[in-house]
Amino acid sequence: MEDQIKLSLPHLAGNENKYVKDAIDSTWITPLGPYVNRFEKLLDEYLSVENVVAVSAGTAAIHLALAILGVGKGDEVICQSMTFAASANPIVYLGADPVYVDSEPDTWNMDPALLRTAINERIKTTKRKPKAIVVVHLYGMPAKMDEIMAIAHEYDIPVVEDAAEAIGSEYNGRKCGTIGRFGILSFNGNKMITTSGGGAIICPDKESAQRALFLATQARENRPYYYHETIGYNYRLSNVSAAIGCAQMEELKWRVDRRRAIHGIYAEALHDNPVVAIHSNPGDEFNSNYWLSTILLDDASPISADELRQKMAEHNIETRLLWRPMHMQPIYSNAPVYTNGVSERLFSRGLCLPSSTTLSDQQIHRVAQLINDYTK
């Protein structure tokens, strides 16, 4: 059988064992401790910010951001439709209603023109403006943040910037996750760096960071006994997980460089294929980390994206269809949606390619060659 090639594996090749052992030996295994503080400081320094709070998941970070913004029952939150469910579910956790906005074809992220339409239509329909906007940097590709932020400022609606897949990506020289009111990171096992599970909320100031920490630690008031005036959550990252994250941060630059190099290998190998387009930075202001290299099959392709996925699986190669848009999910079938057909086409024609930093150039060339064999 041919060697297995996975989509995006965790890469543990540094000081993970050393730091985890130190955390365990010190008995700091709870959701606080020196490695949590160190991990947050490393993230602050990397992002050139000062108020990162490490939590148990990117989903938890979105939940906290929306809670701090006061999202609640009866509110509407605009959310990018083409994304993972974790971008949208926290809206419902808080009793609010998602309103979905389709993508534009350059970045595959939220369409600014449709965003404006959605805001105007929701104000007309509900007599209230949406409470927040959740925009996602899909597969590491930055969204058109200048346009989106300009619209958000015009209507005075805060932006939650879901950079779960985009640590290391930049837009106009700014790190993704630092442009909106709040930024979100994920350290799930398949991400650029991992803490096993975990995430972070990038806050705009010390006050909101303290609020996020308070809510993430069960909203316990400062008294000599357990006393609660607010509903809180058990969302703090553990010291053991943070120890893994500290080791991963030491390798982050190399990993971003490697993912970009993998994308470059795919781009060169697929360059002459008339029915395969690899998704790449659409302009100088975009600098994707290429967390996952992705392709789009032309309508003239002799094989569909799902058929290609199955063919690759026969060769022990894991690929994955692009995200099925939220407005196509049964659980959100009744949500308001503003569409242009872009995300539905992407879902039907797109494929994520193996992008693990553990892969060799030879393995990447093998994947590309099979794509060419099946599509030309």
mmCIF file of C-alpha atoms in Angstrom:
data_model
loop_
_atom_site.group_PDB
_atom_site.id
_atom_site.type_symbol
_atom_site.label_atom_id
_atom_site.label_comp_id
_atom_site.label_asym_id
_atom_site.label_seq_id
_atom_site.Cartn_x
_atom_site.Cartn_y
_atom_site.Cartn_z
ATOM 1 C CA MET A 1 0.000 0.000 0.000
ATOM 2 C CA GLU A 2 1.184 3.503 -0.770
ATOM 3 C CA ASP A 3 2.322 5.665 2.124
ATOM 4 C CA GLN A 4 -0.515 7.513 3.812
ATOM 5 C CA ILE A 5 -0.635 11.264 3.288
ATOM 6 C CA LYS A 6 -2.865 13.119 5.746
ATOM 7 C CA LEU A 7 -4.459 16.534 5.314
ATOM 8 C CA SER A 8 -2.930 18.456 8.214
ATOM 9 C CA LEU A 9 -1.171 16.647 11.029
ATOM 10 C CA PRO A 10 0.166 18.152 14.257
ATOM 11 C CA HIS A 11 3.925 18.571 14.204
ATOM 12 C CA LEU A 12 5.624 17.886 17.543
ATOM 13 C CA ALA A 13 9.366 18.115 17.034
ATOM 14 C CA GLY A 14 10.662 20.628 19.557
ATOM 15 C CA ASN A 15 10.506 21.166 23.310
ATOM 16 C CA GLU A 16 6.969 19.843 23.833
ATOM 17 C CA ASN A 17 8.008 16.841 25.959
ATOM 18 C CA LYS A 18 10.427 18.918 27.998
ATOM 19 C CA TYR A 19 7.906 21.652 28.801
ATOM 20 C CA VAL A 20 5.015 19.261 29.497
ATOM 21 C CA LYS A 21 7.197 17.242 31.859
ATOM 22 C CA ASP A 22 8.203 20.437 33.628
ATOM 23 C CA ALA A 23 4.551 21.444 33.985
ATOM 24 C CA ILE A 24 3.616 18.049 35.408
ATOM 25 C CA ASP A 25 6.629 17.897 37.725
ATOM 26 C CA SER A 26 5.732 21.317 39.081
ATOM 27 C CA THR A 27 2.128 20.100 39.689
ATOM 28 C CA TRP A 28 0.804 23.073 37.672
ATOM 29 C CA ILE A 29 -1.744 21.107 35.647
ATOM 30 C CA THR A 30 -4.733 23.360 36.262
ATOM 31 C CA PRO A 31 -6.179 26.142 34.036
ATOM 32 C CA LEU A 32 -3.583 28.592 35.314
ATOM 33 C CA GLY A 33 0.152 28.589 35.816
ATOM 34 C CA PRO A 34 3.466 29.864 34.476
ATOM 35 C CA TYR A 35 3.158 28.278 31.029
ATOM 36 C CA VAL A 36 -0.243 29.899 30.484
ATOM 37 C CA ASN A 37 1.280 33.285 31.300
ATOM 38 C CA ARG A 38 4.298 32.572 29.105
ATOM 39 C CA PHE A 39 2.159 31.402 26.184
ATOM 40 C CA GLU A 40 0.051 34.551 26.319
ATOM 41 C CA LYS A 41 3.191 36.697 26.408
ATOM 42 C CA LEU A 42 4.611 34.884 23.374
ATOM 43 C CA LEU A 43 1.364 35.490 21.487
ATOM 44 C CA ASP A 44 1.381 39.153 22.516
ATOM 45 C CA GLU A 45 4.918 39.563 21.215
ATOM 46 C CA TYR A 46 4.248 37.716 17.957
ATOM 47 C CA LEU A 47 1.104 39.712 17.224
ATOM 48 C CA SER A 48 2.501 43.020 18.539
ATOM 49 C CA VAL A 49 -0.434 43.386 20.943
ATOM 50 C CA GLU A 50 -0.792 43.326 24.725
ATOM 51 C CA ASN A 51 -4.080 41.648 25.621
ATOM 52 C CA VAL A 52 -4.254 38.011 24.510
ATOM 53 C CA VAL A 53 -6.181 35.604 26.763
ATOM 54 C CA ALA A 54 -5.608 31.876 26.233
ATOM 55 C CA VAL A 55 -8.741 29.720 26.394
ATOM 56 C CA SER A 56 -9.845 26.145 25.802
ATOM 57 C CA ALA A 57 -10.885 26.523 22.148
ATOM 58 C CA GLY A 58 -11.372 28.990 19.343
ATOM 59 C CA THR A 59 -15.112 28.424 19.755
ATOM 60 C CA ALA A 60 -14.842 29.535 23.379
ATOM 61 C CA ALA A 61 -12.984 32.660 22.244
ATOM 62 C CA ILE A 62 -15.777 33.606 19.823
ATOM 63 C CA HIS A 63 -18.354 32.973 22.555
ATOM 64 C CA LEU A 64 -16.474 35.246 24.963
ATOM 65 C CA ALA A 65 -16.014 38.003 22.359
ATOM 66 C CA LEU A 66 -19.723 38.070 21.556
ATOM 67 C CA ALA A 67 -20.647 37.969 25.246
ATOM 68 C CA ILE A 68 -18.380 40.935 26.017
ATOM 69 C CA LEU A 69 -20.008 42.817 23.132
ATOM 70 C CA GLY A 70 -23.356 42.290 24.832
ATOM 71 C CA VAL A 71 -24.870 39.925 22.278
ATOM 72 C CA GLY A 72 -28.047 38.383 23.656
ATOM 73 C CA LYS A 73 -31.570 37.206 22.992
ATOM 74 C CA GLY A 74 -33.274 39.042 20.174
ATOM 75 C CA ASP A 75 -30.053 40.327 18.644
ATOM 76 C CA GLU A 76 -28.812 39.515 15.161
ATOM 77 C CA VAL A 77 -25.176 38.854 14.337
ATOM 78 C CA ILE A 78 -23.912 38.861 10.760
ATOM 79 C CA CYS A 79 -21.669 35.887 10.047
ATOM 80 C CA GLN A 80 -19.745 34.706 7.029
ATOM 81 C CA SER A 81 -21.635 31.767 5.555
ATOM 82 C CA MET A 82 -18.672 29.870 4.159
ATOM 83 C CA THR A 83 -16.975 28.730 7.339
ATOM 84 C CA PHE A 84 -16.914 26.010 9.979
ATOM 85 C CA ALA A 85 -19.896 25.819 12.344
ATOM 86 C CA ALA A 86 -17.757 27.077 15.237
ATOM 87 C CA SER A 87 -17.855 30.580 13.744
ATOM 88 C CA ALA A 88 -21.640 30.622 13.995
ATOM 89 C CA ASN A 89 -22.710 28.396 16.881
ATOM 90 C CA PRO A 90 -21.676 30.809 19.674
ATOM 91 C CA ILE A 91 -24.191 33.312 18.292
ATOM 92 C CA VAL A 92 -26.918 30.824 19.136
ATOM 93 C CA TYR A 93 -25.336 29.970 22.511
ATOM 94 C CA LEU A 94 -26.161 33.537 23.531
ATOM 95 C CA GLY A 95 -29.749 33.386 22.268
ATOM 96 C CA ALA A 96 -29.084 35.592 19.244
ATOM 97 C CA ASP A 97 -29.819 34.877 15.589
ATOM 98 C CA PRO A 98 -27.204 34.525 12.830
ATOM 99 C CA VAL A 99 -27.581 36.328 9.522
ATOM 100 C CA TYR A 100 -25.404 34.815 6.804
ATOM 101 C CA VAL A 101 -23.469 36.687 4.135
ATOM 102 C CA ASP A 102 -21.932 35.000 1.101
ATOM 103 C CA SER A 103 -18.344 35.190 -0.147
ATOM 104 C CA GLU A 104 -16.607 37.097 -2.907
ATOM 105 C CA PRO A 105 -14.517 35.125 -5.440
ATOM 106 C CA ASP A 106 -11.104 36.691 -4.770
ATOM 107 C CA THR A 107 -10.489 35.627 -1.163
ATOM 108 C CA TRP A 108 -13.521 33.334 -0.706
ATOM 109 C CA ASN A 109 -14.372 35.393 2.381
ATOM 110 C CA MET A 110 -17.210 37.766 3.271
ATOM 111 C CA ASP A 111 -18.358 39.900 0.339
ATOM 112 C CA PRO A 112 -18.242 43.570 1.428
ATOM 113 C CA ALA A 113 -20.979 44.588 -0.996
ATOM 114 C CA LEU A 114 -23.312 41.909 0.335
ATOM 115 C CA LEU A 115 -22.376 42.880 3.889
ATOM 116 C CA ARG A 116 -23.655 46.391 3.257
ATOM 117 C CA THR A 117 -26.820 44.994 1.686
ATOM 118 C CA ALA A 118 -27.374 42.701 4.646
ATOM 119 C CA ILE A 119 -26.945 45.506 7.184
ATOM 120 C CA ASN A 120 -29.375 47.783 5.359
ATOM 121 C CA GLU A 121 -31.939 45.021 4.916
ATOM 122 C CA ARG A 122 -31.745 43.938 8.560
ATOM 123 C CA ILE A 123 -32.215 47.523 9.732
ATOM 124 C CA LYS A 124 -35.208 47.865 7.406
ATOM 125 C CA THR A 125 -36.685 44.538 8.521
ATOM 126 C CA THR A 126 -36.018 44.596 12.282
ATOM 127 C CA LYS A 127 -35.641 48.357 12.902
ATOM 128 C CA ARG A 128 -32.338 47.504 14.630
ATOM 129 C CA LYS A 129 -28.830 47.176 13.329
ATOM 130 C CA PRO A 130 -26.960 43.882 13.796
ATOM 131 C CA LYS A 131 -25.063 43.630 17.067
ATOM 132 C CA ALA A 132 -21.784 42.349 15.595
ATOM 133 C CA ILE A 133 -20.092 41.015 12.458
ATOM 134 C CA VAL A 134 -18.113 37.756 12.417
ATOM 135 C CA VAL A 135 -15.693 37.643 9.481
ATOM 136 C CA VAL A 136 -13.418 34.658 8.815
ATOM 137 C CA HIS A 137 -9.987 34.361 7.185
ATOM 138 C CA LEU A 138 -10.754 31.110 5.393
ATOM 139 C CA TYR A 139 -7.886 28.586 5.101
ATOM 140 C CA GLY A 140 -5.526 31.380 6.165
ATOM 141 C CA MET A 141 -6.473 33.769 3.350
ATOM 142 C CA PRO A 142 -7.119 37.279 4.717
ATOM 143 C CA ALA A 143 -10.526 38.776 4.061
ATOM 144 C CA LYS A 144 -10.883 42.211 2.437
ATOM 145 C CA MET A 145 -10.557 43.877 5.809
ATOM 146 C CA ASP A 146 -10.199 47.485 4.653
ATOM 147 C CA GLU A 147 -13.582 47.378 2.952
ATOM 148 C CA ILE A 148 -15.246 45.347 5.692
ATOM 149 C CA MET A 149 -13.910 47.556 8.496
ATOM 150 C CA ALA A 150 -14.944 50.713 6.637
ATOM 151 C CA ILE A 151 -18.526 49.442 6.432
ATOM 152 C CA ALA A 152 -18.451 48.312 10.062
ATOM 153 C CA HIS A 153 -17.237 51.744 11.185
ATOM 154 C CA GLU A 154 -19.862 53.488 9.065
ATOM 155 C CA TYR A 155 -22.636 51.618 10.866
ATOM 156 C CA ASP A 156 -20.774 51.432 14.203
ATOM 157 C CA ILE A 157 -20.934 47.630 14.363
ATOM 158 C CA PRO A 158 -18.023 45.802 16.047
ATOM 159 C CA VAL A 159 -16.140 43.139 14.098
ATOM 160 C CA VAL A 160 -15.078 39.787 15.545
ATOM 161 C CA GLU A 161 -12.213 38.611 13.369
ATOM 162 C CA ASP A 162 -12.108 34.809 13.216
ATOM 163 C CA ALA A 163 -8.446 34.092 12.506
ATOM 164 C CA ALA A 164 -8.687 30.492 13.730
ATOM 165 C CA GLU A 165 -6.945 29.306 10.565
ATOM 166 C CA ALA A 166 -4.822 32.392 9.997
ATOM 167 C CA ILE A 167 -2.093 32.786 12.608
ATOM 168 C CA GLY A 168 0.869 34.107 10.623
ATOM 169 C CA SER A 169 -1.281 35.570 7.841
ATOM 170 C CA GLU A 170 -1.103 39.306 7.198
ATOM 171 C CA TYR A 171 -3.295 41.909 5.551
ATOM 172 C CA ASN A 172 -1.586 45.162 4.564
ATOM 173 C CA GLY A 173 1.243 44.276 6.918
ATOM 174 C CA ARG A 174 -1.011 43.666 9.930
ATOM 175 C CA LYS A 175 -1.326 40.256 11.541
ATOM 176 C CA CYS A 176 -4.735 38.681 11.025
ATOM 177 C CA GLY A 177 -6.668 38.728 14.276
ATOM 178 C CA THR A 178 -5.473 42.219 15.227
ATOM 179 C CA ILE A 179 -7.668 44.272 12.870
ATOM 180 C CA GLY A 180 -11.204 43.785 14.235
ATOM 181 C CA ARG A 181 -12.488 44.729 17.698
ATOM 182 C CA PHE A 182 -11.722 41.186 18.843
ATOM 183 C CA GLY A 183 -9.573 38.522 17.206
ATOM 184 C CA ILE A 184 -9.863 34.765 17.506
ATOM 185 C CA LEU A 185 -7.175 32.078 17.245
ATOM 186 C CA SER A 186 -7.431 28.285 17.323
ATOM 187 C CA PHE A 187 -4.795 25.776 18.379
ATOM 188 C CA ASN A 188 -6.681 22.628 17.453
ATOM 189 C CA GLY A 189 -4.599 19.604 16.473
ATOM 190 C CA ASN A 190 -4.727 20.363 12.730
ATOM 191 C CA LYS A 191 -3.863 24.065 12.935
ATOM 192 C CA MET A 192 -0.565 25.838 12.231
ATOM 193 C CA ILE A 193 0.425 25.328 15.864
ATOM 194 C CA THR A 194 -1.420 23.267 18.446
ATOM 195 C CA THR A 195 -1.994 23.009 22.171
ATOM 196 C CA SER A 196 -3.931 19.752 21.548
ATOM 197 C CA GLY A 197 -7.120 21.764 21.842
ATOM 198 C CA GLY A 198 -7.151 25.439 22.655
ATOM 199 C CA GLY A 199 -7.602 28.954 21.408
ATOM 200 C CA ALA A 200 -7.129 32.592 22.272
ATOM 201 C CA ILE A 201 -9.081 35.825 22.256
ATOM 202 C CA ILE A 202 -7.204 38.940 21.167
ATOM 203 C CA CYS A 203 -8.710 41.852 23.075
ATOM 204 C CA PRO A 204 -8.535 45.551 22.220
ATOM 205 C CA ASP A 205 -7.628 46.732 25.728
ATOM 206 C CA LYS A 206 -6.807 45.627 29.251
ATOM 207 C CA GLU A 207 -10.374 46.078 30.467
ATOM 208 C CA SER A 208 -11.855 43.693 27.895
ATOM 209 C CA ALA A 209 -9.038 41.195 28.505
ATOM 210 C CA GLN A 210 -9.835 41.222 32.217
ATOM 211 C CA ARG A 211 -13.496 40.708 31.363
ATOM 212 C CA ALA A 212 -12.637 37.760 29.099
ATOM 213 C CA LEU A 213 -10.507 36.199 31.837
ATOM 214 C CA PHE A 214 -13.276 36.739 34.382
ATOM 215 C CA LEU A 215 -15.914 35.070 32.194
ATOM 216 C CA ALA A 216 -13.521 32.248 31.243
ATOM 217 C CA THR A 217 -12.966 31.356 34.894
ATOM 218 C CA GLN A 218 -16.618 30.904 35.901
ATOM 219 C CA ALA A 219 -17.180 34.612 36.652
ATOM 220 C CA ARG A 220 -16.108 34.167 40.236
ATOM 221 C CA GLU A 221 -16.209 37.433 42.187
ATOM 222 C CA ASN A 222 -13.207 38.535 44.254
ATOM 223 C CA ARG A 223 -14.387 37.304 47.653
ATOM 224 C CA PRO A 224 -12.995 34.754 50.143
ATOM 225 C CA TYR A 225 -15.741 32.348 49.126
ATOM 226 C CA TYR A 226 -17.436 31.345 45.875
ATOM 227 C CA TYR A 227 -19.770 34.132 44.853
ATOM 228 C CA HIS A 228 -21.278 34.689 41.396
ATOM 229 C CA GLU A 229 -23.261 37.608 40.022
ATOM 230 C CA THR A 230 -22.764 36.656 36.363
ATOM 231 C CA ILE A 231 -22.956 33.444 34.354
ATOM 232 C CA GLY A 232 -19.418 32.345 33.550
ATOM 233 C CA TYR A 233 -17.718 29.533 31.680
ATOM 234 C CA ASN A 234 -14.967 26.990 32.261
ATOM 235 C CA TYR A 235 -12.910 28.210 29.303
ATOM 236 C CA ARG A 236 -9.377 28.800 30.586
ATOM 237 C CA LEU A 237 -6.482 26.949 28.907
ATOM 238 C CA SER A 238 -4.639 24.458 31.104
ATOM 239 C CA ASN A 239 -0.987 24.907 32.036
ATOM 240 C CA VAL A 240 -0.114 21.553 30.410
ATOM 241 C CA SER A 241 -1.708 22.564 27.113
ATOM 242 C CA ALA A 242 -0.001 25.933 27.292
ATOM 243 C CA ALA A 243 3.334 24.166 27.768
ATOM 244 C CA ILE A 244 2.792 22.493 24.395
ATOM 245 C CA GLY A 245 1.872 25.883 22.939
ATOM 246 C CA CYS A 246 5.080 27.498 24.198
ATOM 247 C CA ALA A 247 7.133 24.863 22.392
ATOM 248 C CA GLN A 248 5.019 25.268 19.256
ATOM 249 C CA MET A 249 5.515 29.038 19.235
ATOM 250 C CA GLU A 250 9.264 28.488 18.981
ATOM 251 C CA GLU A 251 8.648 26.845 15.590
ATOM 252 C CA LEU A 252 5.862 29.089 14.290
ATOM 253 C CA LYS A 253 7.885 31.121 11.800
ATOM 254 C CA TRP A 254 9.343 27.991 10.230
ATOM 255 C CA ARG A 255 5.907 26.401 9.987
ATOM 256 C CA VAL A 256 4.377 29.404 8.255
ATOM 257 C CA ASP A 257 7.314 29.454 5.833
ATOM 258 C CA ARG A 258 6.917 25.727 5.191
ATOM 259 C CA ARG A 259 3.177 25.957 4.468
ATOM 260 C CA ARG A 260 3.855 28.758 2.023
ATOM 261 C CA ALA A 261 6.561 26.660 0.388
ATOM 262 C CA ILE A 262 4.144 23.727 0.078
ATOM 263 C CA HIS A 263 1.648 26.020 -1.641
ATOM 264 C CA GLY A 264 4.420 27.120 -3.996
ATOM 265 C CA ILE A 265 5.205 23.530 -4.936
ATOM 266 C CA TYR A 266 1.544 22.851 -5.694
ATOM 267 C CA ALA A 267 1.226 26.093 -7.665
ATOM 268 C CA GLU A 268 4.187 25.238 -9.879
ATOM 269 C CA ALA A 269 3.151 21.620 -10.394
ATOM 270 C CA LEU A 270 -0.450 22.528 -11.288
ATOM 271 C CA HIS A 271 0.381 25.642 -13.289
ATOM 272 C CA ASP A 272 -0.205 24.103 -16.716
ATOM 273 C CA ASN A 273 -3.420 22.300 -15.769
ATOM 274 C CA PRO A 274 -6.220 24.164 -17.594
ATOM 275 C CA VAL A 275 -9.020 22.964 -15.296
ATOM 276 C CA VAL A 276 -7.346 23.371 -11.878
ATOM 277 C CA ALA A 277 -6.833 26.746 -10.201
ATOM 278 C CA ILE A 278 -4.920 26.921 -6.943
ATOM 279 C CA HIS A 279 -6.195 29.577 -4.574
ATOM 280 C CA SER A 280 -3.503 32.217 -4.111
ATOM 281 C CA ASN A 281 -3.074 35.729 -2.730
ATOM 282 C CA PRO A 282 -5.214 37.969 -4.962
ATOM 283 C CA GLY A 283 -3.063 41.062 -4.401
ATOM 284 C CA ASP A 284 -0.028 42.515 -2.676
ATOM 285 C CA GLU A 285 -2.011 43.407 0.442
ATOM 286 C CA PHE A 286 -2.771 39.724 1.088
ATOM 287 C CA ASN A 287 -0.194 37.378 2.634
ATOM 288 C CA SER A 288 -1.827 34.055 3.455
ATOM 289 C CA ASN A 289 -0.144 31.504 5.684
ATOM 290 C CA TYR A 290 -1.672 28.882 3.350
ATOM 291 C CA TRP A 291 -2.713 26.783 6.326
ATOM 292 C CA LEU A 292 -4.348 24.559 3.733
ATOM 293 C CA SER A 293 -3.554 24.745 0.049
ATOM 294 C CA THR A 294 -6.835 24.636 -1.846
ATOM 295 C CA ILE A 295 -7.878 24.227 -5.463
ATOM 296 C CA LEU A 296 -10.935 24.936 -7.562
ATOM 297 C CA LEU A 297 -11.896 22.707 -10.483
ATOM 298 C CA ASP A 298 -13.183 24.370 -13.621
ATOM 299 C CA ASP A 299 -16.573 23.353 -15.015
ATOM 300 C CA ALA A 300 -14.660 21.682 -17.865
ATOM 301 C CA SER A 301 -12.978 19.251 -15.479
ATOM 302 C CA PRO A 302 -13.717 15.632 -16.406
ATOM 303 C CA ILE A 303 -14.084 14.825 -12.711
ATOM 304 C CA SER A 304 -15.932 16.517 -9.840
ATOM 305 C CA ALA A 305 -14.271 17.625 -6.627
ATOM 306 C CA ASP A 306 -15.893 14.802 -4.679
ATOM 307 C CA GLU A 307 -14.913 12.243 -7.308
ATOM 308 C CA LEU A 308 -11.340 13.525 -7.147
ATOM 309 C CA ARG A 309 -11.445 13.222 -3.355
ATOM 310 C CA GLN A 310 -12.490 9.596 -3.667
ATOM 311 C CA LYS A 311 -9.782 8.880 -6.255
ATOM 312 C CA MET A 312 -7.148 10.383 -3.979
ATOM 313 C CA ALA A 313 -8.415 8.258 -1.094
ATOM 314 C CA GLU A 314 -7.778 5.167 -3.221
ATOM 315 C CA HIS A 315 -4.122 6.216 -3.157
ATOM 316 C CA ASN A 316 -4.208 6.661 0.636
ATOM 317 C CA ILE A 317 -4.230 10.449 0.307
ATOM 318 C CA GLU A 318 -6.573 12.511 2.463
ATOM 319 C CA THR A 319 -8.191 15.528 0.825
ATOM 320 C CA ARG A 320 -11.320 17.347 1.882
ATOM 321 C CA LEU A 321 -14.123 19.283 0.229
ATOM 322 C CA LEU A 322 -14.298 22.970 1.064
ATOM 323 C CA TRP A 323 -16.606 24.053 3.875
ATOM 324 C CA ARG A 324 -20.276 23.518 3.189
ATOM 325 C CA PRO A 325 -21.774 27.009 3.710
ATOM 326 C CA MET A 326 -23.760 27.624 6.874
ATOM 327 C CA HIS A 327 -26.843 28.610 4.913
ATOM 328 C CA MET A 328 -26.807 25.097 3.421
ATOM 329 C CA GLN A 329 -26.709 23.421 6.846
ATOM 330 C CA PRO A 330 -30.011 21.935 8.070
ATOM 331 C CA ILE A 331 -29.669 23.544 11.493
ATOM 332 C CA TYR A 332 -29.513 27.021 9.915
ATOM 333 C CA SER A 333 -31.895 26.527 7.003
ATOM 334 C CA ASN A 334 -34.290 29.175 8.317
ATOM 335 C CA ALA A 335 -31.688 31.855 9.019
ATOM 336 C CA PRO A 336 -31.676 35.032 6.904
ATOM 337 C CA VAL A 337 -29.054 34.783 4.163
ATOM 338 C CA TYR A 338 -27.668 37.117 1.501
ATOM 339 C CA THR A 339 -26.182 35.064 -1.295
ATOM 340 C CA ASN A 340 -24.561 35.473 -4.686
ATOM 341 C CA GLY A 341 -23.813 31.801 -5.473
ATOM 342 C CA VAL A 342 -20.072 32.036 -4.791
ATOM 343 C CA SER A 343 -19.871 29.832 -1.698
ATOM 344 C CA GLU A 344 -22.156 27.184 -3.204
ATOM 345 C CA ARG A 345 -19.917 26.974 -6.258
ATOM 346 C CA LEU A 346 -16.804 26.801 -4.098
ATOM 347 C CA PHE A 347 -18.285 23.966 -2.088
ATOM 348 C CA SER A 348 -19.191 22.004 -5.211
ATOM 349 C CA ARG A 349 -15.896 22.581 -7.059
ATOM 350 C CA GLY A 350 -13.229 23.043 -4.382
ATOM 351 C CA LEU A 351 -10.830 20.727 -2.586
ATOM 352 C CA CYS A 352 -8.342 21.074 0.289
ATOM 353 C CA LEU A 353 -4.975 19.432 -0.347
ATOM 354 C CA PRO A 354 -2.558 17.806 2.117
ATOM 355 C CA SER A 355 -0.534 20.611 3.669
ATOM 356 C CA SER A 356 1.148 19.152 6.766
ATOM 357 C CA THR A 357 4.556 20.604 7.555
ATOM 358 C CA THR A 358 5.665 16.980 8.065
ATOM 359 C CA LEU A 359 5.240 16.216 4.352
ATOM 360 C CA SER A 360 8.234 16.009 2.045
ATOM 361 C CA ASP A 361 8.518 17.794 -1.299
ATOM 362 C CA GLN A 362 8.333 14.373 -2.940
ATOM 363 C CA GLN A 363 4.985 13.640 -1.301
ATOM 364 C CA ILE A 364 3.598 17.017 -2.386
ATOM 365 C CA HIS A 365 4.697 16.347 -5.971
ATOM 366 C CA ARG A 366 2.998 12.939 -5.788
ATOM 367 C CA VAL A 367 -0.304 14.551 -4.785
ATOM 368 C CA ALA A 368 -0.028 17.134 -7.573
ATOM 369 C CA GLN A 369 0.822 14.517 -10.175
ATOM 370 C CA LEU A 370 -2.253 12.476 -9.289
ATOM 371 C CA ILE A 371 -4.434 15.589 -9.550
ATOM 372 C CA ASN A 372 -3.035 16.217 -13.015
ATOM 373 C CA ASP A 373 -3.521 12.578 -14.010
ATOM 374 C CA TYR A 374 -7.189 12.594 -13.013
ATOM 375 C CA THR A 375 -8.189 16.032 -14.298
ATOM 376 C CA LYS A 376 -6.343 16.511 -17.584
#
